[in-house]
Short mmCIF file of C-alpha atoms in Angstrom, two decimals:
data_model
loop_
_atom_site.label_atom_id
_atom_site.label_comp_id
_atom_site.label_asym_id
_atom_site.label_seq_id
_atom_site.Cartn_x
_atom_site.Cartn_y
_atom_site.Cartn_z
CA UNK A 1 53.20 48.54 -1.60
CA UNK A 2 55.13 46.39 1.71
CA UNK A 3 54.18 43.01 1.82
CA UNK A 4 52.06 43.02 5.45
CA UNK A 5 49.49 45.61 3.39
CA UNK A 6 49.15 43.30 0.36
CA UNK A 7 48.10 40.07 2.97
CA UNK A 8 45.80 41.99 4.46
CA UNK A 9 44.50 43.48 0.51
CA UNK A 10 43.98 40.03 0.04
CA UNK A 11 42.29 38.43 3.27
CA UNK A 12 39.87 41.35 2.51
CA UNK A 13 39.27 40.50 -0.98
CA UNK A 14 38.31 36.96 -0.03
CA UNK A 15 36.57 37.50 2.89
CA UNK A 16 34.37 39.84 0.52
CA UNK A 17 34.16 37.00 -2.29
CA UNK A 18 32.87 34.31 0.31
CA UNK A 19 30.18 36.66 2.46
CA UNK A 20 28.74 37.78 -1.39
CA UNK A 21 28.86 34.38 -3.34
CA UNK A 22 26.78 31.62 -1.29
CA UNK A 23 28.26 27.98 -0.76
CA UNK A 24 27.31 25.66 -3.18
CA UNK A 25 24.16 23.56 -2.76
CA UNK A 26 24.79 20.57 -1.41
CA UNK A 27 24.19 17.45 -4.63
CA UNK A 28 19.51 16.64 -4.22
CA UNK A 29 18.81 12.92 -3.38
CA UNK A 30 17.68 10.91 -6.05
CA UNK A 31 15.20 8.51 -5.97
CA UNK A 32 13.77 5.93 -8.43
CA UNK A 33 10.58 4.99 -7.74
CA UNK A 34 8.18 2.25 -9.46
CA UNK A 35 4.41 2.27 -8.31
CA UNK A 36 2.24 -0.62 -9.11
CA UNK A 37 -0.16 1.42 -10.89
CA UNK A 38 -3.37 3.28 -9.95
CA UNK A 39 -5.77 1.14 -9.44
CA UNK A 40 -7.74 2.56 -6.70
CA UNK A 41 -8.40 5.53 -4.49
CA UNK A 42 -5.67 3.92 -1.69
CA UNK A 43 -2.85 3.20 -4.81
CA UNK A 44 -4.16 7.34 -5.92
CA UNK A 45 -3.31 8.55 -2.58
CA UNK A 46 -0.23 6.27 -1.91
CA UNK A 47 1.09 8.45 -4.98
CA UNK A 48 0.61 11.77 -3.99
CA UNK A 49 2.07 11.49 -0.12
CA UNK A 50 5.33 10.12 -2.03
CA UNK A 51 5.36 13.09 -4.63
CA UNK A 52 4.21 15.57 -2.12
CA UNK A 53 6.49 13.96 0.14
CA UNK A 54 9.80 13.74 -1.91
CA UNK A 55 8.99 17.92 -3.24
CA UNK A 56 8.84 18.93 0.31
CA UNK A 57 12.04 17.60 1.32
CA UNK A 58 14.16 18.55 -1.84
CA UNK A 59 14.03 15.41 -3.42
CA UNK A 60 13.84 14.81 -7.41
CA UNK A 61 12.25 12.05 -7.37
CA UNK A 62 12.17 9.54 -10.89
CA UNK A 63 8.46 8.40 -11.32
CA UNK A 64 7.41 5.05 -13.21
CA UNK A 65 3.57 3.48 -13.17
CA UNK A 66 3.76 -0.24 -13.69
CA UNK A 67 0.16 -0.54 -14.44
CA UNK A 68 0.12 -3.59 -12.61
CA UNK A 69 2.84 -5.53 -14.91
CA UNK A 70 5.84 -6.68 -12.72
CA UNK A 71 7.84 -6.85 -16.35
CA UNK A 72 7.00 -2.87 -16.75
CA UNK A 73 8.39 -2.29 -12.63
CA UNK A 74 11.69 -4.56 -13.81
CA UNK A 75 12.29 -2.23 -16.58
CA UNK A 76 12.28 1.18 -14.68
CA UNK A 77 14.33 -0.17 -12.12
CA UNK A 78 17.33 -1.34 -14.68
CA UNK A 79 16.64 2.10 -15.98
CA UNK A 80 17.06 3.07 -12.53
CA UNK A 81 20.21 1.41 -12.62
CA UNK A 82 21.22 3.19 -15.81
CA UNK A 83 20.71 6.13 -14.44
CA UNK A 84 22.97 5.77 -11.44
CA UNK A 85 19.90 7.26 -9.12
CA UNK A 86 21.13 7.99 -4.98
CA UNK A 87 18.19 4.95 -4.28
CA UNK A 88 15.18 2.57 -5.69
CA UNK A 89 11.93 2.58 -3.91
CA UNK A 90 9.32 0.46 -5.43
CA UNK A 91 6.09 -1.59 -4.46
CA UNK A 92 5.58 -5.06 -6.36
CA UNK A 93 2.83 -5.83 -7.98
CA UNK A 94 3.91 -9.23 -7.33
CA UNK A 95 5.96 -11.23 -4.84
CA UNK A 96 8.08 -13.98 -6.49
CA UNK A 97 10.41 -13.02 -8.99
CA UNK A 98 12.67 -10.05 -8.54
CA UNK A 99 16.11 -12.19 -7.07
CA UNK A 100 18.12 -11.13 -10.43
CA UNK A 101 16.96 -7.54 -11.04
CA UNK A 102 17.33 -6.57 -6.75
CA UNK A 103 21.14 -8.44 -7.60
CA UNK A 104 21.77 -5.69 -10.55
CA UNK A 105 21.38 -3.08 -8.26
CA UNK A 106 22.75 -4.39 -5.36
CA UNK A 107 26.07 -4.98 -7.92
CA UNK A 108 25.64 -1.06 -9.23
CA UNK A 109 26.01 -0.28 -4.93
CA UNK A 110 22.21 1.57 -5.46
CA UNK A 111 20.24 0.61 -2.11
CA UNK A 112 16.67 -0.53 -2.33
CA UNK A 113 13.52 0.41 -0.39
CA UNK A 114 10.39 -1.76 -0.33
CA UNK A 115 6.89 0.13 0.30
CA UNK A 116 3.51 -0.98 0.84
CA UNK A 117 4.27 -4.14 -0.62
CA UNK A 118 7.10 -7.01 0.35
CA UNK A 119 8.74 -9.72 -1.92
CA UNK A 120 9.78 -12.84 -1.96
CA UNK A 121 14.33 -12.97 -2.36
CA UNK A 122 16.52 -15.84 -1.25
CA UNK A 123 18.74 -13.27 0.26
CA UNK A 124 16.81 -10.86 2.15
CA UNK A 125 20.66 -8.08 2.21
CA UNK A 126 18.84 -7.16 -1.37
CA UNK A 127 16.76 -4.40 0.17
CA UNK A 128 17.78 -2.42 2.87
CA UNK A 129 14.04 -2.04 4.20
CA UNK A 130 10.57 -2.88 3.24
CA UNK A 131 7.90 0.43 4.56
CA UNK A 132 4.11 -0.62 5.08
CA UNK A 133 1.16 -2.60 6.57
CA UNK A 134 0.98 -5.66 7.84
CA UNK A 135 -1.28 -7.16 5.79
CA UNK A 136 -1.70 -10.48 7.62
CA UNK A 137 -2.56 -8.79 10.21
CA UNK A 138 -5.30 -6.78 8.42
CA UNK A 139 -7.20 -10.14 7.53
CA UNK A 140 -6.95 -11.29 11.15
CA UNK A 141 -8.49 -7.89 11.69
CA UNK A 142 -11.25 -8.62 9.22
CA UNK A 143 -11.85 -12.05 10.79
CA UNK A 144 -12.35 -10.82 14.57
CA UNK A 145 -15.08 -8.59 13.03
CA UNK A 146 -16.89 -11.71 11.41
CA UNK A 147 -16.23 -13.91 14.36
CA UNK A 148 -17.52 -10.76 16.71
CA UNK A 149 -20.62 -10.35 14.77
CA UNK A 150 -21.15 -14.47 13.98
CA UNK A 151 -21.88 -14.90 17.71
CA UNK A 152 -25.24 -12.58 17.50
CA UNK A 153 -26.21 -15.44 15.94
CA UNK A 154 -24.75 -19.11 17.18
CA UNK A 155 -26.49 -21.62 15.34
CA UNK A 156 -26.48 -20.11 12.44
CA UNK A 157 -24.17 -21.60 9.00
CA UNK A 158 -22.44 -18.62 7.52
CA UNK A 159 -21.58 -18.46 3.87
CA UNK A 160 -18.38 -16.48 2.91
CA UNK A 161 -17.46 -15.21 -0.82
CA UNK A 162 -14.28 -13.19 -1.36
CA UNK A 163 -13.09 -11.22 -3.30
CA UNK A 164 -8.98 -11.67 -3.86
CA UNK A 165 -6.32 -9.15 -4.78
CA UNK A 166 -4.14 -9.33 -7.70
CA UNK A 167 -2.93 -13.01 -7.82
CA UNK A 168 0.62 -13.60 -6.41
CA UNK A 169 0.26 -10.43 -4.60
CA UNK A 170 1.79 -9.43 -1.34
CA UNK A 171 -1.65 -8.18 0.05
CA UNK A 172 -4.17 -10.48 -2.07
CA UNK A 173 -1.93 -13.60 -0.39
CA UNK A 174 -1.79 -12.22 2.86
CA UNK A 175 -5.04 -11.09 3.79
CA UNK A 176 -6.63 -14.47 2.72
CA UNK A 177 -3.92 -16.35 4.99
CA UNK A 178 -4.71 -13.81 8.26
CA UNK A 179 -8.68 -14.13 7.64
CA UNK A 180 -8.47 -17.57 7.27
CA UNK A 181 -6.56 -18.18 10.21
CA UNK A 182 -8.89 -16.74 12.38
CA UNK A 183 -12.65 -17.51 10.72
CA UNK A 184 -10.62 -21.26 11.30
CA UNK A 185 -12.15 -20.78 14.94
CA UNK A 186 -15.91 -21.00 14.09
CA UNK A 187 -16.16 -23.78 12.22
CA UNK A 188 -19.93 -22.36 11.04
CA UNK A 189 -17.77 -19.67 9.02
CA UNK A 190 -17.49 -20.95 5.10
CA UNK A 191 -16.02 -19.85 2.39
CA UNK A 192 -18.01 -21.09 -0.72
CA UNK A 193 -16.33 -19.16 -3.38
CA UNK A 194 -12.94 -16.91 -3.74
CA UNK A 195 -11.99 -15.13 -6.84
CA UNK A 196 -9.70 -12.57 -7.46
CA UNK A 197 -11.00 -9.25 -8.32
CA UNK A 198 -7.55 -7.40 -9.09
CA UNK A 199 -7.76 -4.74 -6.86
CA UNK A 200 -10.49 -3.02 -8.74
CA UNK A 201 -13.83 -2.05 -8.63
CA UNK A 202 -14.73 -2.77 -11.79
CA UNK A 203 -13.26 -6.26 -11.96
CA UNK A 204 -15.18 -6.57 -8.06
CA UNK A 205 -18.50 -5.94 -9.95
CA UNK A 206 -17.50 -8.32 -12.70
CA UNK A 207 -17.52 -11.32 -9.96
CA UNK A 208 -19.70 -10.60 -7.98
CA UNK A 209 -22.27 -10.66 -10.45
CA UNK A 210 -20.37 -14.08 -11.52
CA UNK A 211 -21.02 -14.74 -7.61
CA UNK A 212 -24.80 -13.63 -7.31
CA UNK A 213 -25.38 -16.03 -10.35
CA UNK A 214 -23.97 -19.16 -9.18
CA UNK A 215 -24.54 -18.54 -5.20
CA UNK A 216 -27.05 -16.31 -4.89
CA UNK A 217 -29.20 -15.81 -1.77
CA UNK A 218 -26.81 -18.27 -0.12
CA UNK A 219 -24.37 -16.00 -0.45
CA UNK A 220 -24.46 -13.95 4.02
CA UNK A 221 -21.07 -12.46 3.69
CA UNK A 222 -18.45 -10.78 1.49
CA UNK A 223 -15.08 -10.23 1.96
CA UNK A 224 -13.37 -7.94 -0.30
CA UNK A 225 -9.31 -7.75 -0.34
CA UNK A 226 -10.07 -3.80 -0.58
CA UNK A 227 -12.42 -0.90 -0.76
CA UNK A 228 -12.81 -0.34 -4.29
CA UNK A 229 -14.02 -4.24 -5.04
CA UNK A 230 -16.15 -4.39 -2.76
CA UNK A 231 -18.05 -0.50 -4.51
CA UNK A 232 -17.87 -2.26 -7.22
CA UNK A 233 -19.06 -5.63 -5.58
CA UNK A 234 -22.28 -3.64 -3.75
CA UNK A 235 -23.10 -2.11 -7.69
CA UNK A 236 -23.69 -5.62 -8.22
CA UNK A 237 -25.65 -6.62 -5.03
CA UNK A 238 -28.34 -3.58 -5.23
CA UNK A 239 -28.25 -4.69 -9.28
CA UNK A 240 -29.41 -8.39 -8.44
CA UNK A 241 -32.35 -6.58 -6.19
CA UNK A 242 -30.50 -7.17 -2.83
CA UNK A 243 -28.90 -4.83 -0.06
CA UNK A 244 -25.70 -4.65 1.21
CA UNK A 245 -25.01 -5.20 4.07
CA UNK A 246 -28.18 -5.89 5.16
CA UNK A 247 -28.81 -9.22 3.34
CA UNK A 248 -25.50 -9.68 2.76
CA UNK A 249 -22.72 -8.61 5.35
CA UNK A 250 -19.87 -6.44 3.26
CA UNK A 251 -16.16 -6.20 4.54
CA UNK A 252 -13.16 -4.71 3.21
CA UNK A 253 -10.04 -3.57 4.21
CA UNK A 254 -8.04 0.22 3.64
CA UNK A 255 -10.34 2.54 5.03
CA UNK A 256 -10.38 5.14 1.98
CA UNK A 257 -13.38 7.99 2.28
CA UNK A 258 -15.39 5.84 -0.36
CA UNK A 259 -15.96 3.21 2.34
CA UNK A 260 -16.90 5.66 4.41
CA UNK A 261 -19.27 6.96 2.38
CA UNK A 262 -21.04 3.40 1.33
CA UNK A 263 -20.61 2.56 5.43
CA UNK A 264 -22.71 6.29 5.84
CA UNK A 265 -25.10 5.09 3.39
CA UNK A 266 -25.51 1.73 5.43
CA UNK A 267 -24.34 -0.19 2.48
CA UNK A 268 -20.92 -1.18 3.84
CA UNK A 269 -19.85 -3.05 7.65
CA UNK A 270 -16.80 -2.14 8.22
CA UNK A 271 -13.12 -1.04 6.39
CA UNK A 272 -9.61 -2.15 7.95
CA UNK A 273 -7.44 0.40 7.91
CA UNK A 274 -4.14 0.38 5.60
CA UNK A 275 -2.90 3.88 5.51
CA UNK A 276 -1.10 4.63 2.49
CA UNK A 277 0.65 8.09 3.82
CA UNK A 278 3.99 6.99 3.40
CA UNK A 279 6.04 9.27 2.11
CA UNK A 280 7.35 11.36 5.16
CA UNK A 281 8.58 8.11 6.27
CA UNK A 282 9.67 6.91 3.16
CA UNK A 283 11.90 10.04 2.39
CA UNK A 284 13.30 10.03 5.67
CA UNK A 285 14.20 5.98 5.47
CA UNK A 286 15.57 6.73 2.11
CA UNK A 287 18.31 9.60 3.77
CA UNK A 288 18.58 7.51 6.33
CA UNK A 289 19.89 4.40 3.92
CA UNK A 290 22.13 6.62 1.75
CA UNK A 291 23.82 8.02 4.73
CA UNK A 292 23.81 4.36 6.34
CA UNK A 293 22.18 4.63 9.30
CA UNK A 294 20.85 1.44 10.45
CA UNK A 295 17.45 1.34 10.50
CA UNK A 296 15.10 -1.15 10.69
CA UNK A 297 14.61 -4.20 8.48
CA UNK A 298 10.91 -3.84 8.78
CA UNK A 299 8.98 -0.54 9.83
CA UNK A 300 4.92 -1.07 10.20
CA UNK A 301 2.18 1.92 9.72
CA UNK A 302 -0.18 2.21 12.77
CA UNK A 303 -3.51 1.71 11.81
CA UNK A 304 -7.32 0.57 12.85
CA UNK A 305 -10.13 -0.78 12.19
CA UNK A 306 -12.98 1.01 11.30
CA UNK A 307 -17.11 -0.02 11.71
CA UNK A 308 -20.06 1.88 10.38
CA UNK A 309 -21.12 2.62 13.79
CA UNK A 310 -18.18 5.17 13.83
CA UNK A 311 -17.79 6.40 9.90
CA UNK A 312 -20.09 9.62 10.14
CA UNK A 313 -17.95 10.55 12.85
CA UNK A 314 -14.86 9.80 11.63
CA UNK A 315 -15.69 10.81 8.11
CA UNK A 316 -14.59 14.83 8.55
CA UNK A 317 -10.92 13.25 9.83
CA UNK A 318 -9.99 11.02 7.03
CA UNK A 319 -7.24 12.30 4.68
CA UNK A 320 -7.77 9.72 1.57
#
């Protein structure tokens, strides 16, 4: 066999091999994600969105539930660092106390994305971007709705009780800040009681029972930092022989299906939307960050305000 023929046969064999053997698949992106917990309908929808988006995008997701404890999140993040994941994402239980573990991630050259909640750190370069709602604006929207309603009874003093979210968490701090900022425009609007309900239905009911025992019919408005606490409080109001939505105006934040059902039943007056369906945006941001593409430091989700008057019409459109 001459050398030319051997060359042709070798080329043919290589071509056949290349045609029949698939190219090696690109290594899947590996994300370590630490979730706050499962304290509400909102949080459950947020978790489902992230897991579904990861599956759809072919991303390997290492998921850890912190059960609302910061120490569990710190352990999870250190575990992700040890596993050499491509990127870490987490929704922080509270704002402070993250500098040390985030420096460890930075030293390991693993980028971090914050989802839903912000952190308070000395060096903003410890995380790549923050994806989530503007909680201060959500509080303002709740306050603006109440200001408009108060115009119907301009001479009446309006006593407000407030169910705050988890102590030290970004949504609790910011939703209070935004609400207080807006209602300060009307001196007749006064928060007479404010206490944490930990974003849970059971604690919301328990704290509202205490508010009712202390203040009774002096309460005109309930402002809850999330729908689950509001729904728990509605039970307490009913058990006290009062009508939620009428005897006590109920304002809450999140926009979950349970809130729309309460509005349709006439027991809740308004919910300010906080969109939990962050999964697709998170996956795209993660790919961009790992590829060293420029991303905004802050990505805000688009949201609305839903008063009871539109609840029945809007309910079929709700995805969470």
